Amino acid sequence: MPKPLFTKLIVQAAVGFFFVLVGCVYGIHSKDDIFIMLSLLIGLCSLIRTISFYRLIQNEAYQVLSGTCIRQTSIPFKKDRQIVLVDEIQREYRLTLDKDSGLLPGHRYRLYFRESDGLDSGYENYSSTDLLGYEELSIRDE
């Protein structure tokens, strides 16, 4: 299981658990049954989302893109950044990610995307909605 995906899975599960825990403790303390029910409902939704993400990881229903970031440009009036990644066989991929994504030009990355048909065909555009996670590669990871 790739480390960025495992980390995201653990964070999703922890957030759901602590939301239920805090919500139920506060609901019991304030004797608010509706608050307890809402906390449990949100916890159930979080559990479903975590299980769904776990199944995506176990079934390997994601694609991996490794490459070097060669350029990043800010998109005017948006909170996005256009990033150009080049893989080992010199195919270019354009990614639209959040400005706080942290990808730097000249660094190598491995990005994990939800399965789609577009990653195999040359010059492509991808947005942050399909991005599951990424990691910076060191020299020993190559």
PDB file of C-alpha atoms in Angstrom:
ATOM      1  CA  MET A   1       0.000   0.000   0.000  1.00  0.00           C
ATOM      2  CA  PRO A   2       1.590   3.319  -1.038  1.00  0.00           C
ATOM      3  CA  LYS A   3       2.454   5.571   1.876  1.00  0.00           C
ATOM      4  CA  PRO A   4       0.482   8.696   0.735  1.00  0.00           C
ATOM      5  CA  LEU A   5      -2.678   6.631   0.256  1.00  0.00           C
ATOM      6  CA  PHE A   6      -2.214   4.827   3.566  1.00  0.00           C
ATOM      7  CA  THR A   7      -1.753   8.174   5.339  1.00  0.00           C
ATOM      8  CA  LYS A   8      -4.910   9.555   3.755  1.00  0.00           C
ATOM      9  CA  LEU A   9      -6.833   6.434   4.787  1.00  0.00           C
ATOM     10  CA  ILE A  10      -5.689   6.731   8.406  1.00  0.00           C
ATOM     11  CA  VAL A  11      -6.540  10.444   8.530  1.00  0.00           C
ATOM     12  CA  GLN A  12     -10.038   9.826   7.140  1.00  0.00           C
ATOM     13  CA  ALA A  13     -10.695   7.113   9.702  1.00  0.00           C
ATOM     14  CA  ALA A  14      -9.299   9.196  12.585  1.00  0.00           C
ATOM     15  CA  VAL A  15     -11.344  12.272  11.702  1.00  0.00           C
ATOM     16  CA  GLY A  16     -14.540  10.209  11.567  1.00  0.00           C
ATOM     17  CA  PHE A  17     -13.748   8.478  14.858  1.00  0.00           C
ATOM     18  CA  PHE A  18     -12.927  11.686  16.728  1.00  0.00           C
ATOM     19  CA  PHE A  19     -15.968  13.452  15.305  1.00  0.00           C
ATOM     20  CA  VAL A  20     -18.204  10.677  16.666  1.00  0.00           C
ATOM     21  CA  LEU A  21     -16.338  10.598  19.972  1.00  0.00           C
ATOM     22  CA  VAL A  22     -16.475  14.336  20.610  1.00  0.00           C
ATOM     23  CA  GLY A  23     -20.030  14.639  19.274  1.00  0.00           C
ATOM     24  CA  CYS A  24     -21.358  11.833  21.464  1.00  0.00           C
ATOM     25  CA  VAL A  25     -19.528  13.040  24.579  1.00  0.00           C
ATOM     26  CA  TYR A  26     -20.867  16.555  24.080  1.00  0.00           C
ATOM     27  CA  GLY A  27     -24.357  15.244  23.234  1.00  0.00           C
ATOM     28  CA  ILE A  28     -24.435  13.088  26.388  1.00  0.00           C
ATOM     29  CA  HIS A  29     -23.092  15.962  28.490  1.00  0.00           C
ATOM     30  CA  SER A  30     -25.700  18.395  27.176  1.00  0.00           C
ATOM     31  CA  LYS A  31     -28.439  15.719  26.964  1.00  0.00           C
ATOM     32  CA  ASP A  32     -29.002  16.531  23.294  1.00  0.00           C
ATOM     33  CA  ASP A  33     -30.265  13.452  21.450  1.00  0.00           C
ATOM     34  CA  ILE A  34     -30.347  15.199  18.075  1.00  0.00           C
ATOM     35  CA  PHE A  35     -26.667  16.145  18.381  1.00  0.00           C
ATOM     36  CA  ILE A  36     -25.797  12.533  19.191  1.00  0.00           C
ATOM     37  CA  MET A  37     -27.784  11.258  16.205  1.00  0.00           C
ATOM     38  CA  LEU A  38     -26.146  13.775  13.860  1.00  0.00           C
ATOM     39  CA  SER A  39     -22.697  12.818  15.158  1.00  0.00           C
ATOM     40  CA  LEU A  40     -23.446   9.146  14.598  1.00  0.00           C
ATOM     41  CA  LEU A  41     -24.796   9.857  11.113  1.00  0.00           C
ATOM     42  CA  ILE A  42     -21.677  11.814  10.155  1.00  0.00           C
ATOM     43  CA  GLY A  43     -19.558   9.031  11.656  1.00  0.00           C
ATOM     44  CA  LEU A  44     -21.418   6.461   9.561  1.00  0.00           C
ATOM     45  CA  CYS A  45     -20.853   8.513   6.406  1.00  0.00           C
ATOM     46  CA  SER A  46     -17.184   8.839   7.312  1.00  0.00           C
ATOM     47  CA  LEU A  47     -16.956   5.073   7.837  1.00  0.00           C
ATOM     48  CA  ILE A  48     -18.539   4.416   4.438  1.00  0.00           C
ATOM     49  CA  ARG A  49     -16.109   6.829   2.800  1.00  0.00           C
ATOM     50  CA  THR A  50     -13.133   5.219   4.569  1.00  0.00           C
ATOM     51  CA  ILE A  51     -14.216   1.707   3.538  1.00  0.00           C
ATOM     52  CA  SER A  52     -14.741   2.888  -0.034  1.00  0.00           C
ATOM     53  CA  PHE A  53     -11.257   4.418  -0.107  1.00  0.00           C
ATOM     54  CA  TYR A  54      -9.784   1.237   1.413  1.00  0.00           C
ATOM     55  CA  ARG A  55     -11.418  -0.868  -1.309  1.00  0.00           C
ATOM     56  CA  LEU A  56     -10.056   1.497  -3.971  1.00  0.00           C
ATOM     57  CA  ILE A  57      -6.552   0.958  -2.569  1.00  0.00           C
ATOM     58  CA  GLN A  58      -6.942  -2.825  -2.178  1.00  0.00           C
ATOM     59  CA  ASN A  59      -8.309  -3.235  -5.710  1.00  0.00           C
ATOM     60  CA  GLU A  60      -5.520  -0.981  -7.016  1.00  0.00           C
ATOM     61  CA  ALA A  61      -8.113   1.111  -8.835  1.00  0.00           C
ATOM     62  CA  TYR A  62      -5.691   3.979  -9.176  1.00  0.00           C
ATOM     63  CA  GLN A  63      -3.017   4.982 -11.640  1.00  0.00           C
ATOM     64  CA  VAL A  64       0.486   6.105 -10.847  1.00  0.00           C
ATOM     65  CA  LEU A  65       2.304   8.886 -12.671  1.00  0.00           C
ATOM     66  CA  SER A  66       5.993   9.435 -11.964  1.00  0.00           C
ATOM     67  CA  GLY A  67       7.911  12.315 -13.395  1.00  0.00           C
ATOM     68  CA  THR A  68       9.803  15.534 -12.953  1.00  0.00           C
ATOM     69  CA  CYS A  69       8.024  18.829 -12.433  1.00  0.00           C
ATOM     70  CA  ILE A  70       9.427  21.185 -15.063  1.00  0.00           C
ATOM     71  CA  ARG A  71       7.144  24.190 -14.700  1.00  0.00           C
ATOM     72  CA  GLN A  72       4.419  25.628 -12.530  1.00  0.00           C
ATOM     73  CA  THR A  73       2.364  28.717 -13.227  1.00  0.00           C
ATOM     74  CA  SER A  74      -0.360  30.374 -11.213  1.00  0.00           C
ATOM     75  CA  ILE A  75      -3.758  30.743 -12.786  1.00  0.00           C
ATOM     76  CA  PRO A  76      -4.994  34.346 -12.472  1.00  0.00           C
ATOM     77  CA  PHE A  77      -8.013  34.910 -10.222  1.00  0.00           C
ATOM     78  CA  LYS A  78      -8.068  31.265  -9.130  1.00  0.00           C
ATOM     79  CA  LYS A  79      -6.647  29.309  -6.250  1.00  0.00           C
ATOM     80  CA  ASP A  80      -5.094  26.817  -8.636  1.00  0.00           C
ATOM     81  CA  ARG A  81      -1.698  26.240 -10.157  1.00  0.00           C
ATOM     82  CA  GLN A  82      -0.882  24.718 -13.553  1.00  0.00           C
ATOM     83  CA  ILE A  83       1.931  22.164 -13.229  1.00  0.00           C
ATOM     84  CA  VAL A  84       3.741  20.466 -16.102  1.00  0.00           C
ATOM     85  CA  LEU A  85       5.229  17.039 -15.358  1.00  0.00           C
ATOM     86  CA  VAL A  86       7.527  15.096 -17.710  1.00  0.00           C
ATOM     87  CA  ASP A  87       7.914  11.341 -17.314  1.00  0.00           C
ATOM     88  CA  GLU A  88      10.878   9.136 -18.256  1.00  0.00           C
ATOM     89  CA  ILE A  89       9.917   8.891 -21.930  1.00  0.00           C
ATOM     90  CA  GLN A  90       9.434  12.671 -22.248  1.00  0.00           C
ATOM     91  CA  ARG A  91       5.626  12.712 -22.273  1.00  0.00           C
ATOM     92  CA  GLU A  92       4.179  15.890 -20.791  1.00  0.00           C
ATOM     93  CA  TYR A  93       1.259  15.962 -18.392  1.00  0.00           C
ATOM     94  CA  ARG A  94      -0.547  19.119 -17.325  1.00  0.00           C
ATOM     95  CA  LEU A  95      -1.991  19.074 -13.835  1.00  0.00           C
ATOM     96  CA  THR A  96      -4.273  21.667 -12.304  1.00  0.00           C
ATOM     97  CA  LEU A  97      -3.686  21.532  -8.552  1.00  0.00           C
ATOM     98  CA  ASP A  98      -4.279  23.757  -5.549  1.00  0.00           C
ATOM     99  CA  LYS A  99      -1.732  26.506  -4.935  1.00  0.00           C
ATOM    100  CA  ASP A 100      -0.676  24.855  -1.685  1.00  0.00           C
ATOM    101  CA  SER A 101       0.124  21.535  -3.387  1.00  0.00           C
ATOM    102  CA  GLY A 102       3.853  22.006  -2.810  1.00  0.00           C
ATOM    103  CA  LEU A 103       5.195  20.554  -6.073  1.00  0.00           C
ATOM    104  CA  LEU A 104       8.439  22.310  -6.990  1.00  0.00           C
ATOM    105  CA  PRO A 105      10.133  22.570 -10.408  1.00  0.00           C
ATOM    106  CA  GLY A 106      13.119  20.270 -10.802  1.00  0.00           C
ATOM    107  CA  HIS A 107      11.895  17.722  -8.248  1.00  0.00           C
ATOM    108  CA  ARG A 108      10.690  14.193  -9.026  1.00  0.00           C
ATOM    109  CA  TYR A 109       7.255  13.086  -7.840  1.00  0.00           C
ATOM    110  CA  ARG A 110       4.990  10.080  -7.874  1.00  0.00           C
ATOM    111  CA  LEU A 111       1.323  11.026  -8.130  1.00  0.00           C
ATOM    112  CA  TYR A 112      -1.650   8.733  -7.538  1.00  0.00           C
ATOM    113  CA  PHE A 113      -4.877   9.354  -9.481  1.00  0.00           C
ATOM    114  CA  ARG A 114      -8.261   7.706  -9.551  1.00  0.00           C
ATOM    115  CA  GLU A 115      -8.404   5.343 -12.490  1.00  0.00           C
ATOM    116  CA  SER A 116      -9.173   7.135 -15.728  1.00  0.00           C
ATOM    117  CA  ASP A 117      -8.505   6.634 -19.420  1.00  0.00           C
ATOM    118  CA  GLY A 118      -6.331   9.701 -19.927  1.00  0.00           C
ATOM    119  CA  LEU A 119      -2.957   8.915 -18.380  1.00  0.00           C
ATOM    120  CA  ASP A 120      -1.684   6.774 -21.246  1.00  0.00           C
ATOM    121  CA  SER A 121      -1.997   9.256 -24.071  1.00  0.00           C
ATOM    122  CA  GLY A 122       0.735  11.865 -24.310  1.00  0.00           C
ATOM    123  CA  TYR A 123      -0.123  15.470 -23.542  1.00  0.00           C
ATOM    124  CA  GLU A 124      -2.967  15.427 -21.023  1.00  0.00           C
ATOM    125  CA  ASN A 125      -4.735  17.699 -18.544  1.00  0.00           C
ATOM    126  CA  TYR A 126      -5.682  16.559 -15.034  1.00  0.00           C
ATOM    127  CA  SER A 127      -7.255  18.342 -12.114  1.00  0.00           C
ATOM    128  CA  SER A 128      -6.975  17.983  -8.371  1.00  0.00           C
ATOM    129  CA  THR A 129     -10.355  16.208  -8.202  1.00  0.00           C
ATOM    130  CA  ASP A 130      -8.774  12.950  -9.429  1.00  0.00           C
ATOM    131  CA  LEU A 131      -5.596  13.291  -7.355  1.00  0.00           C
ATOM    132  CA  LEU A 132      -5.492  10.861  -4.431  1.00  0.00           C
ATOM    133  CA  GLY A 133      -2.040  11.771  -3.156  1.00  0.00           C
ATOM    134  CA  TYR A 134       1.575  12.335  -4.110  1.00  0.00           C
ATOM    135  CA  GLU A 135       5.061  11.838  -2.777  1.00  0.00           C
ATOM    136  CA  GLU A 136       8.430  13.317  -3.618  1.00  0.00           C
ATOM    137  CA  LEU A 137      10.923  10.765  -4.854  1.00  0.00           C
ATOM    138  CA  SER A 138      14.458  10.729  -3.631  1.00  0.00           C
ATOM    139  CA  ILE A 139      17.331   9.379  -5.698  1.00  0.00           C
ATOM    140  CA  ARG A 140      17.113   5.956  -4.008  1.00  0.00           C
ATOM    141  CA  ASP A 141      13.351   5.668  -4.872  1.00  0.00           C
ATOM    142  CA  GLU A 142      13.990   5.846  -8.611  1.00  0.00           C
TER     143      GLU A 142
END
